[in-house]
C-alpha atoms as a printed R data frame, in Angstrom:
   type eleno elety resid chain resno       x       y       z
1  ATOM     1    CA   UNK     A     1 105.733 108.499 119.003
2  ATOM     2    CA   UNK     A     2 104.012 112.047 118.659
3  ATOM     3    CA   UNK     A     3 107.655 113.309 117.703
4  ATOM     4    CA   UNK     A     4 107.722 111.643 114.459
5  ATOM     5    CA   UNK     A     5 103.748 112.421 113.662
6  ATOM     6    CA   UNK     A     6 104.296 116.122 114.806
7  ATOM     7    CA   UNK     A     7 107.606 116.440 112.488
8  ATOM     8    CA   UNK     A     8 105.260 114.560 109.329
9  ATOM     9    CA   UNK     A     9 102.313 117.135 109.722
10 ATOM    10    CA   UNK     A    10 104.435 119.886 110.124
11 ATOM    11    CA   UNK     A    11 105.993 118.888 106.708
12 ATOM    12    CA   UNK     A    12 102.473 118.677 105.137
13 ATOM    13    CA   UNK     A    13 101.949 122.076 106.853
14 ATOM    14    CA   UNK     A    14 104.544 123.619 105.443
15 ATOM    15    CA   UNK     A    15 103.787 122.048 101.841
16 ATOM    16    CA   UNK     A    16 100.239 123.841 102.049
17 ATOM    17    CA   UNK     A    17 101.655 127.268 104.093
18 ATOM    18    CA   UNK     A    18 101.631 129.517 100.475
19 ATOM    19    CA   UNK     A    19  98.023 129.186 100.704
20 ATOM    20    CA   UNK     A    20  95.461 131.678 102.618
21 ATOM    21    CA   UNK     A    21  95.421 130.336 105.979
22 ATOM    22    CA   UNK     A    22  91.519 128.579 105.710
23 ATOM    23    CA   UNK     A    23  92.570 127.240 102.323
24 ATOM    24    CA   UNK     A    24  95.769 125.808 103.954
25 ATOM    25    CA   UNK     A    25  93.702 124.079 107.344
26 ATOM    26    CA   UNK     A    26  91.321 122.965 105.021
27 ATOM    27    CA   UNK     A    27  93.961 120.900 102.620
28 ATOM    28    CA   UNK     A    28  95.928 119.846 105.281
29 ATOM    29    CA   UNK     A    29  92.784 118.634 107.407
30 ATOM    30    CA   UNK     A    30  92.014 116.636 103.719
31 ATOM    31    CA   UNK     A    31  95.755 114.757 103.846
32 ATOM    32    CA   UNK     A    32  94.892 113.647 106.879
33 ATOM    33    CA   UNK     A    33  92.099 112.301 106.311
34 ATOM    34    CA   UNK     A    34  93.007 110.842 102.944
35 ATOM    35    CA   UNK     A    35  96.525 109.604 103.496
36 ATOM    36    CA   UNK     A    36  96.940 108.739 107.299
37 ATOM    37    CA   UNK     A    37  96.029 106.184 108.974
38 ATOM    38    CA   UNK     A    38  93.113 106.385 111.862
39 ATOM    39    CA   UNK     A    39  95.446 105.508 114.123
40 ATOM    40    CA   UNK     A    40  97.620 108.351 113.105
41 ATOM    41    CA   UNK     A    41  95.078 110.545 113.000
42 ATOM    42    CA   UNK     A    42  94.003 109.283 116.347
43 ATOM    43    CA   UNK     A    43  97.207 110.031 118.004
44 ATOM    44    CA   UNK     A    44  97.608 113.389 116.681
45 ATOM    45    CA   UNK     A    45  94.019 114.416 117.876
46 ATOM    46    CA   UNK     A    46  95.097 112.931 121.224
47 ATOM    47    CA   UNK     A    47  98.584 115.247 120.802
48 ATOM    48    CA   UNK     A    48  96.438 118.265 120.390
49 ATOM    49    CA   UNK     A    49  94.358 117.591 123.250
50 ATOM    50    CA   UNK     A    50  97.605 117.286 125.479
51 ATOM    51    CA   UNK     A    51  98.522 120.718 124.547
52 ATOM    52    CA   UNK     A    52 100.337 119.703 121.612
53 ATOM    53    CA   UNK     A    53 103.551 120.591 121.824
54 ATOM    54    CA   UNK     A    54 105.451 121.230 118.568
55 ATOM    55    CA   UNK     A    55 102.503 121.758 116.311
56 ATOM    56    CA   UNK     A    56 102.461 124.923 113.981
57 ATOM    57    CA   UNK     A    57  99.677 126.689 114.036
58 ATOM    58    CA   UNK     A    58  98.300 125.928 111.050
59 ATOM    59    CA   UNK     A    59  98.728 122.409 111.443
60 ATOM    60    CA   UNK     A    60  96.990 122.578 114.791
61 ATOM    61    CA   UNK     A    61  94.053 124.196 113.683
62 ATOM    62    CA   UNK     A    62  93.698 121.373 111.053
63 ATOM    63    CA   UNK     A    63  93.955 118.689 113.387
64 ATOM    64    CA   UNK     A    64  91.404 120.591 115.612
65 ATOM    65    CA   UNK     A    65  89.225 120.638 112.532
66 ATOM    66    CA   UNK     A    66  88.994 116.946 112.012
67 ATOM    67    CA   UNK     A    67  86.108 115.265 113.604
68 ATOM    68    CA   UNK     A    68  85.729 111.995 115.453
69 ATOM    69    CA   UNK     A    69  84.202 110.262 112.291
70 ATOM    70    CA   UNK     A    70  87.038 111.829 110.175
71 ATOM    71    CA   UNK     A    71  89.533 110.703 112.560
72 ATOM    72    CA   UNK     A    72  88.530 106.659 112.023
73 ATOM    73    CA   UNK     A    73  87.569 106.436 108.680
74 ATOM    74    CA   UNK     A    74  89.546 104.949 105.557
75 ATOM    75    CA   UNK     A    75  90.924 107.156 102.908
């Protein structure tokens, strides 16, 4: 459910918030793409695009950052 994805990235978010705000899309766009699954990644792209709800801002900006190849590869 986007619930449970929106309450993980926000924790990643919040792991990365100390640093300057391009520093902190950037590394959480990179756990993303390194640690979740393309189908993860893949719902929470199609979250965003439905206006999603209960992102932070940082965290939405990072998920608007990844890119359709990003968003199906492997680790």
């Amino acid at each position: 459910s986007p619930d449970k994805l929106v309450y993980m990235a926000n924790q990643i978010g919040k792991f990365f918030a100390h640093r300057r705000e391009d520093e902190a899309i950037a590394a959480i766009a990179d756990h993303l793409v390194k640690f979740w699954d393309p189908r993860m990644r893949r719902a929470i792209i199609a979250h965003l695009a439905s206006g999603g709800e209960g992102l932070e801002p940082l965290v939405s900006k990072a998920v608007a950052s990844l890119t359709p190849a990003s968003a199906t590869r492997t680790g």
